[in-house]
Coordinates of C-alpha atoms in Angstrom, one line a residue:
M233 CA 83.4 -93.7 28.8
A234 CA 79.5 -93.3 26.8
A235 CA 78.7 -91.6 24.4
P236 CA 77.6 -88.0 25.6
D237 CA 73.7 -87.5 24.9
E238 CA 72.5 -85.7 21.6
L239 CA 71.0 -82.2 21.5
F240 CA 69.4 -81.8 18.7
C241 CA 67.5 -77.7 18.1
W242 CA 66.7 -74.6 15.8
E243 CA 69.3 -73.0 14.7
G244 CA 69.8 -69.3 15.9
D245 CA 70.1 -66.0 15.0
W246 CA 69.3 -62.3 15.9
G247 CA 72.2 -62.9 18.1
L248 CA 70.7 -66.1 19.4
P249 CA 72.0 -69.3 20.3
S250 CA 68.5 -70.7 19.0
V251 CA 65.3 -68.6 17.4
D252 CA 63.2 -71.3 19.3
T253 CA 61.6 -70.4 22.7
D254 CA 61.7 -74.6 23.9
C255 CA 65.3 -75.0 22.9
L256 CA 66.7 -72.0 23.9
V257 CA 65.3 -73.4 27.8
V258 CA 67.3 -76.2 27.4
L259 CA 70.6 -75.0 25.5
A260 CA 70.4 -72.6 28.7
Y261 CA 70.4 -75.3 31.7
A262 CA 72.2 -77.3 29.8
K263 CA 74.8 -74.9 30.0
F264 CA 74.3 -73.6 33.4
A265 CA 74.1 -77.5 34.7
G266 CA 77.7 -77.7 32.4
A267 CA 76.1 -80.8 30.2
P268 CA 78.3 -82.5 28.1
L269 CA 75.8 -82.4 25.2
K270 CA 76.9 -83.0 21.4
L271 CA 74.4 -79.7 20.0
Q272 CA 73.3 -80.9 16.1
K273 CA 71.6 -76.8 14.8
L274 CA 69.4 -77.6 12.7
S275 CA 67.1 -75.7 10.2
N276 CA 65.0 -79.6 9.0
P277 CA 63.2 -80.6 11.9
W278 CA 62.5 -83.9 9.5
R279 CA 66.8 -84.5 10.3
S280 CA 65.9 -84.7 14.0
P281 CA 65.2 -88.5 15.2
S282 CA 61.6 -87.7 16.3
G283 CA 60.8 -85.0 13.2
S284 CA 60.9 -81.7 15.8
L285 CA 62.5 -79.7 17.5
P286 CA 63.8 -79.5 20.1
V287 CA 65.1 -83.3 21.1
L288 CA 67.7 -85.1 22.7
R289 CA 68.6 -88.6 22.1
T290 CA 70.6 -90.3 24.7
S291 CA 73.9 -92.5 25.2
H292 CA 70.6 -95.4 25.5
K293 CA 69.0 -94.1 21.9
E294 CA 66.2 -92.7 23.6
T295 CA 64.8 -89.6 22.6
L296 CA 62.9 -86.8 24.7
S297 CA 60.5 -84.0 23.1
R298 CA 59.6 -81.8 26.5
P299 CA 61.8 -79.0 28.2
S300 CA 60.8 -80.2 31.3
D301 CA 61.7 -84.1 30.5
I302 CA 65.3 -83.1 29.4
I303 CA 65.7 -81.9 32.5
I304 CA 64.9 -83.8 34.3
H305 CA 66.4 -86.4 32.5
L306 CA 69.8 -84.1 32.7
R307 CA 69.3 -84.5 37.0
K308 CA 69.1 -88.5 36.9
Q309 CA 72.1 -88.3 34.9
C310 CA 74.0 -86.8 38.0
M311 CA 72.0 -88.8 40.7
C312 CA 72.9 -92.9 39.9
A313 CA 76.7 -93.8 39.7
P314 CA 76.7 -97.2 41.8
I315 CA 79.5 -96.6 43.4
T316 CA 78.0 -94.5 46.2
A317 CA 76.1 -97.5 48.0
L318 CA 80.0 -98.7 48.1
L319 CA 81.3 -96.0 49.4
Q320 CA 80.6 -96.7 53.2
T321 CA 83.6 -96.0 54.9
A322 CA 87.1 -95.6 53.9
D323 CA 88.8 -98.7 55.2
E324 CA 86.1 -100.6 54.5
V325 CA 86.3 -99.8 50.6
N326 CA 90.2 -100.1 50.9
T327 CA 90.2 -103.2 51.7
L328 CA 87.3 -104.9 49.9
Y329 CA 88.1 -103.4 46.1
S330 CA 91.6 -102.8 44.7
W331 CA 91.9 -99.8 42.5
N332 CA 91.0 -101.9 39.4
T333 CA 87.9 -102.9 40.7
L334 CA 87.1 -99.1 40.8
L335 CA 87.9 -97.9 37.9
S336 CA 86.2 -100.5 36.3
M337 CA 82.9 -99.6 38.3
L338 CA 83.5 -95.5 37.6
H339 CA 84.1 -96.2 34.1
S340 CA 80.6 -95.2 33.2
V341 CA 80.4 -92.2 35.4
V342 CA 84.0 -90.4 35.6
E343 CA 87.3 -90.0 32.7
V344 CA 88.9 -92.7 33.7
T345 CA 92.2 -90.8 32.7
A346 CA 91.0 -88.3 35.5
I347 CA 90.7 -90.5 38.2
T348 CA 94.7 -92.3 37.5
A349 CA 95.7 -89.2 37.9
A350 CA 94.0 -87.7 40.8
Y351 CA 94.9 -91.1 42.8
E352 CA 99.1 -90.4 41.5
A353 CA 99.0 -87.3 42.6
F354 CA 96.8 -87.9 45.9
R355 CA 98.8 -91.2 46.2
N356 CA 99.4 -90.5 50.1
M357 CA 96.0 -89.7 51.0
D358 CA 93.0 -91.2 52.3
F359 CA 92.0 -91.9 48.3
C360 CA 88.3 -93.3 49.2
S361 CA 87.4 -89.8 51.0
Y362 CA 89.3 -87.3 48.0
L363 CA 86.8 -90.3 45.5
A364 CA 83.6 -89.3 47.7
G365 CA 84.3 -86.0 47.5
N366 CA 85.0 -85.4 43.9
L367 CA 82.1 -87.9 43.2
V368 CA 79.9 -85.3 45.2
F369 CA 81.3 -82.3 42.8
F370 CA 80.5 -84.5 39.9
F371 CA 77.1 -85.1 41.4
Q372 CA 75.6 -81.6 41.4
K373 CA 77.1 -80.7 37.8
F374 CA 74.4 -81.3 36.2
N375 CA 71.7 -80.3 38.3
A376 CA 71.4 -76.5 38.2
D377 CA 69.5 -75.8 41.5
F378 CA 71.3 -78.5 43.1
D379 CA 71.9 -75.2 45.7
L380 CA 68.3 -74.1 46.4
S381 CA 66.7 -74.6 49.6
A382 CA 62.9 -76.1 49.6
K383 CA 61.6 -72.5 49.5
E384 CA 63.5 -71.4 46.6
G385 CA 62.4 -74.5 44.9
A386 CA 59.6 -74.2 45.6
D387 CA 59.4 -70.6 44.4
S388 CA 61.3 -71.6 41.2
L389 CA 58.2 -73.9 40.1
A390 CA 55.8 -71.6 40.8
F391 CA 57.7 -68.8 38.9
I392 CA 57.7 -71.3 36.1
S393 CA 54.1 -72.5 36.8
L394 CA 53.8 -68.5 36.4
V395 CA 56.1 -68.3 32.5
E396 CA 53.7 -71.1 31.0
E397 CA 51.1 -69.8 31.7
K398 CA 51.4 -66.2 31.7
L399 CA 53.7 -66.0 29.4
R400 CA 54.4 -68.3 26.4
P401 CA 50.8 -67.9 25.2
A402 CA 51.2 -63.9 25.2
L403 CA 54.7 -65.7 22.9
I404 CA 53.4 -67.8 21.0
Y405 CA 50.3 -64.8 19.8
T406 CA 53.3 -62.3 18.9
F407 CA 55.2 -64.3 17.3
W408 CA 52.6 -67.2 14.9
V409 CA 49.0 -65.0 15.3
E410 CA 50.0 -60.9 14.9
P411 CA 49.2 -60.9 11.0
K412 CA 52.1 -58.7 10.2
N413 CA 54.8 -60.0 12.8
Y414 CA 53.3 -63.9 11.0
V415 CA 53.8 -62.7 8.0
D416 CA 56.7 -59.9 8.3
V417 CA 59.1 -61.8 10.6
T418 CA 58.0 -65.6 11.6
R419 CA 57.0 -67.1 7.9
C420 CA 59.6 -64.7 7.0
W421 CA 62.8 -66.7 9.2
Y422 CA 61.4 -70.4 8.0
A423 CA 60.5 -69.9 4.6
E424 CA 64.6 -68.5 4.2
H425 CA 66.2 -71.0 6.2
L426 CA 63.4 -74.5 5.8
P427 CA 65.1 -76.5 2.5
F428 CA 63.3 -76.9 -0.7
P429 CA 60.5 -78.0 -0.6
L430 CA 59.5 -77.5 2.9
N431 CA 59.9 -74.1 3.5
F432 CA 56.3 -74.0 1.4
F433 CA 54.0 -75.2 3.8
L434 CA 55.9 -76.7 6.6
P435 CA 55.7 -72.9 8.5
G436 CA 51.7 -73.1 7.7
Q437 CA 51.8 -76.0 9.2
M438 CA 54.0 -74.8 12.4
Q439 CA 51.6 -72.0 12.5
R440 CA 48.5 -74.9 13.1
H441 CA 49.8 -76.8 16.0
Q442 CA 50.9 -72.9 17.4
L443 CA 47.5 -72.3 17.4
N444 CA 46.5 -75.4 18.6
K445 CA 48.4 -74.9 21.3
L446 CA 47.4 -71.5 22.3
C447 CA 44.0 -73.1 22.6
L448 CA 44.6 -75.7 25.0
Q449 CA 46.4 -73.1 27.2
R450 CA 43.6 -71.0 27.1
G451 CA 41.0 -73.9 27.4
D452 CA 38.7 -72.5 24.0
E453 CA 38.7 -74.4 21.1
S454 CA 36.9 -71.8 19.1
L455 CA 39.7 -68.9 19.1
E456 CA 38.6 -65.8 18.2
V457 CA 41.5 -63.4 17.2
G458 CA 41.4 -59.6 17.3
D459 CA 42.0 -56.8 19.6
E460 CA 40.4 -58.2 22.4
L461 CA 42.2 -61.3 22.3
E462 CA 45.6 -59.2 22.3
K463 CA 44.5 -57.5 24.8
E464 CA 44.2 -59.4 27.6
L465 CA 47.2 -62.1 26.6
Y466 CA 49.3 -58.9 26.9
R467 CA 47.9 -57.6 30.2
D468 CA 49.5 -60.8 31.5
A469 CA 52.5 -60.9 30.2
A470 CA 53.2 -58.0 31.2
E471 CA 52.5 -58.8 34.6
C472 CA 54.1 -61.6 34.6
M473 CA 57.2 -60.0 33.4
N474 CA 56.4 -57.3 36.3
L475 CA 56.4 -59.8 38.8
L476 CA 59.8 -61.6 37.4
S477 CA 61.4 -57.9 37.8
Q478 CA 60.2 -57.7 40.9
R479 CA 61.5 -61.1 41.9
L480 CA 65.2 -60.4 40.2
G481 CA 65.6 -57.0 42.0
S482 CA 69.1 -56.5 42.2
H483 CA 70.5 -59.4 41.6
K484 CA 72.7 -61.3 38.3
F485 CA 70.3 -64.3 39.1
F486 CA 67.0 -65.7 40.8
F487 CA 68.5 -66.8 43.4
G488 CA 71.7 -65.1 44.1
D489 CA 74.9 -65.5 41.6
S490 CA 74.3 -68.8 40.5
P491 CA 71.9 -69.7 37.4
S492 CA 68.9 -71.8 38.0
S493 CA 66.6 -73.1 35.9
L494 CA 64.3 -71.2 36.9
D495 CA 67.0 -68.2 34.9
A496 CA 66.4 -71.3 31.9
Y497 CA 62.6 -70.5 31.3
V498 CA 62.8 -66.9 32.0
F499 CA 65.7 -66.6 29.6
G500 CA 64.3 -69.3 26.6
H501 CA 61.0 -66.9 26.8
L502 CA 62.4 -62.6 27.0
A503 CA 65.4 -63.7 24.7
P504 CA 63.7 -63.4 21.5
I505 CA 61.4 -60.7 22.7
L506 CA 64.0 -58.8 23.7
R507 CA 66.5 -59.1 20.3
C508 CA 64.0 -60.2 17.6
K509 CA 63.1 -56.9 15.6
L510 CA 59.1 -57.0 15.4
P511 CA 56.6 -54.7 13.4
N512 CA 54.3 -55.5 16.5
M513 CA 56.4 -54.3 19.3
K514 CA 53.9 -54.1 22.4
L515 CA 55.2 -56.8 24.0
Q516 CA 59.4 -55.7 23.2
Q517 CA 58.6 -52.4 24.8
H518 CA 57.7 -53.3 27.7
L519 CA 59.7 -55.4 28.5
K520 CA 62.4 -53.2 28.3
S521 CA 61.0 -50.3 30.6
L522 CA 62.4 -53.1 32.5
D523 CA 65.8 -53.1 33.1
N524 CA 66.3 -55.4 35.3
L525 CA 65.0 -58.2 32.6
S526 CA 66.2 -56.8 29.3
N527 CA 70.0 -56.8 31.6
F528 CA 69.0 -60.5 32.1
C529 CA 69.0 -61.9 29.2
S530 CA 72.5 -59.9 27.7
N531 CA 73.9 -61.0 30.9
V532 CA 73.0 -64.2 29.9
L533 CA 73.9 -64.2 26.3
L534 CA 77.6 -62.8 27.3
L535 CA 78.1 -64.8 29.8
Y536 CA 77.3 -68.3 27.7
F537 CA 76.7 -67.8 24.4
P538 CA 79.4 -65.2 23.6
R539 CA 80.0 -66.7 20.1
D540 CA 76.2 -65.7 19.0
G541 CA 76.6 -62.5 20.0
R542 CA 79.4 -61.9 17.9
E543 CA 78.2 -64.0 15.0
S544 CA 74.9 -61.0 15.5
C545 CA 77.5 -58.3 15.4
A546 CA 79.5 -60.2 12.2
Q547 CA 75.7 -59.6 10.5
K548 CA 75.1 -56.3 11.2
T549 CA 78.5 -55.5 9.2
P550 CA 78.6 -54.3 5.8
S551 CA 78.6 -57.3 3.2
P552 CA 82.2 -58.0 1.9
P553 CA 82.1 -57.9 -2.5
D554 CA 81.1 -60.9 -4.3
G555 CA 83.8 -62.6 -4.1
A556 CA 83.7 -63.6 -0.5
D557 CA 80.4 -65.0 -0.3
F558 CA 81.0 -67.1 -3.8
E559 CA 80.6 -71.1 -2.6
H560 CA 77.4 -69.9 -1.1
V561 CA 76.1 -68.9 -4.3
P562 CA 75.7 -71.4 -6.8
N563 CA 73.8 -73.5 -4.0
K564 CA 71.1 -70.4 -3.3
R565 CA 70.8 -70.4 -7.6
R566 CA 69.9 -73.6 -7.8
K567 CA 67.2 -73.5 -5.0
Q568 CA 65.6 -70.4 -7.4
L569 CA 66.1 -71.9 -10.5
L570 CA 64.2 -74.8 -9.0
S571 CA 61.3 -72.9 -7.7
A572 CA 61.2 -70.7 -10.6
L573 CA 60.4 -74.4 -12.6
V574 CA 58.2 -75.6 -10.7
A575 CA 56.1 -72.4 -10.3
L576 CA 56.4 -72.7 -14.1
G577 CA 55.0 -75.6 -14.2
A578 CA 51.8 -75.5 -11.9
M579 CA 50.7 -72.3 -13.9
L580 CA 51.1 -74.7 -17.1
S581 CA 49.4 -77.7 -15.7
Y582 CA 46.7 -75.2 -14.2
A583 CA 46.3 -73.9 -16.9
L584 CA 45.9 -76.5 -18.9
L585 CA 43.5 -78.4 -16.7
T586 CA 41.1 -75.0 -16.3
G587 CA 41.4 -74.7 -20.5
M588 CA 42.5 -72.0 -20.3
V589 CA 45.1 -72.8 -22.9
S590 CA 44.9 -75.8 -24.9
I591 CA 46.1 -76.9 -28.2
Q592 CA 45.0 -78.0 -30.9
Q593 CA 46.7 -80.8 -33.6
V594 CA 45.7 -79.7 -37.2
Q595 CA 44.9 -82.3 -39.4
Q596 CA 48.3 -82.0 -42.7
E597 CA 45.2 -83.5 -45.0
E598 CA 43.6 -80.2 -44.1
L599 CA 46.6 -78.5 -44.5
Q600 CA 46.9 -80.0 -48.2
A601 CA 43.6 -79.0 -49.3
I602 CA 44.0 -75.5 -47.9
G603 CA 47.0 -75.1 -50.0
P604 CA 44.9 -75.7 -53.9
E605 CA 42.2 -73.3 -52.9
E606 CA 45.3 -70.6 -52.4
E607 CA 46.2 -71.6 -55.7
E608 CA 42.8 -70.5 -57.8
G609 CA 42.3 -67.6 -55.4
D610 CA 45.4 -66.5 -57.6
G611 CA 44.5 -67.9 -60.8

């Protein structure tokens, strides 16, 4: 069987499987669709195949970075089995193809051991009909929107566009532009989790990248950050959340009892706002006033990411004695020592180059001349 696709994403915090919105969208969709991905959670984007996160490395060594491209790829994975064109009628397949031939054709699609066990269990029934039914089930597995009607599919695309257009700019502003949120939370988190020396310059580089995205989304190259911009973005985001709340109503998910790609996008954008403790909590306060949306995020975490919720609770408990976390101390002290040495070296270099500190060499002859003068003075 082919190796599973490998997903690289930012590591989690605040009770979330990842701190990044795009990573949350992909992780949620993969969970909803049951895609068997090999997950790599990183705190260094340079260790990913593309140098950014999230990124999906397929079994054919292709890389995909945009959440929409990753979701489309997962859907295609479940819809391209060559055996479907051959399963015309039971008589044709039972006559033309032996059991070994069917196994060879299905080898890249389904677990061979599972097929063998199924064949043994259903030897006395029409094997082709059983196999076709199970393949249909397998195809549905990686498409979270499989059961949506045409109208529901159109609604899903419309609401996803609404989230991208109205909610994402406010999310970027909240975490990457609003001064206190950026300094106290965003930059602080990435500076603590990125390895040295990336933690010195990468947060600022990421902020500039997010600002460029915000400018592109608004169609304005010269973005004037201020109260007017904040009010406009938060007003659009509040309207978007109100519409999402009305669409969700009292349902468990947006289209009934099963999650879809819309649920993944909404969760990825709302969960960081709900779970992160921010100094400026305007957007969070509005979200918490919409009980069904808040409960929706909490239910997704509880049902599909229970481990992250437990880890969040564990982080809130008092820390154990020093000896319990001893294995992490040397690494931390080494990083602190290296940072201190680098900072000291930089300050000394600056002082020497600017002339604030100078090193003078005293000639040995001058020192010898000073000696007799002192002796004469004593005489």
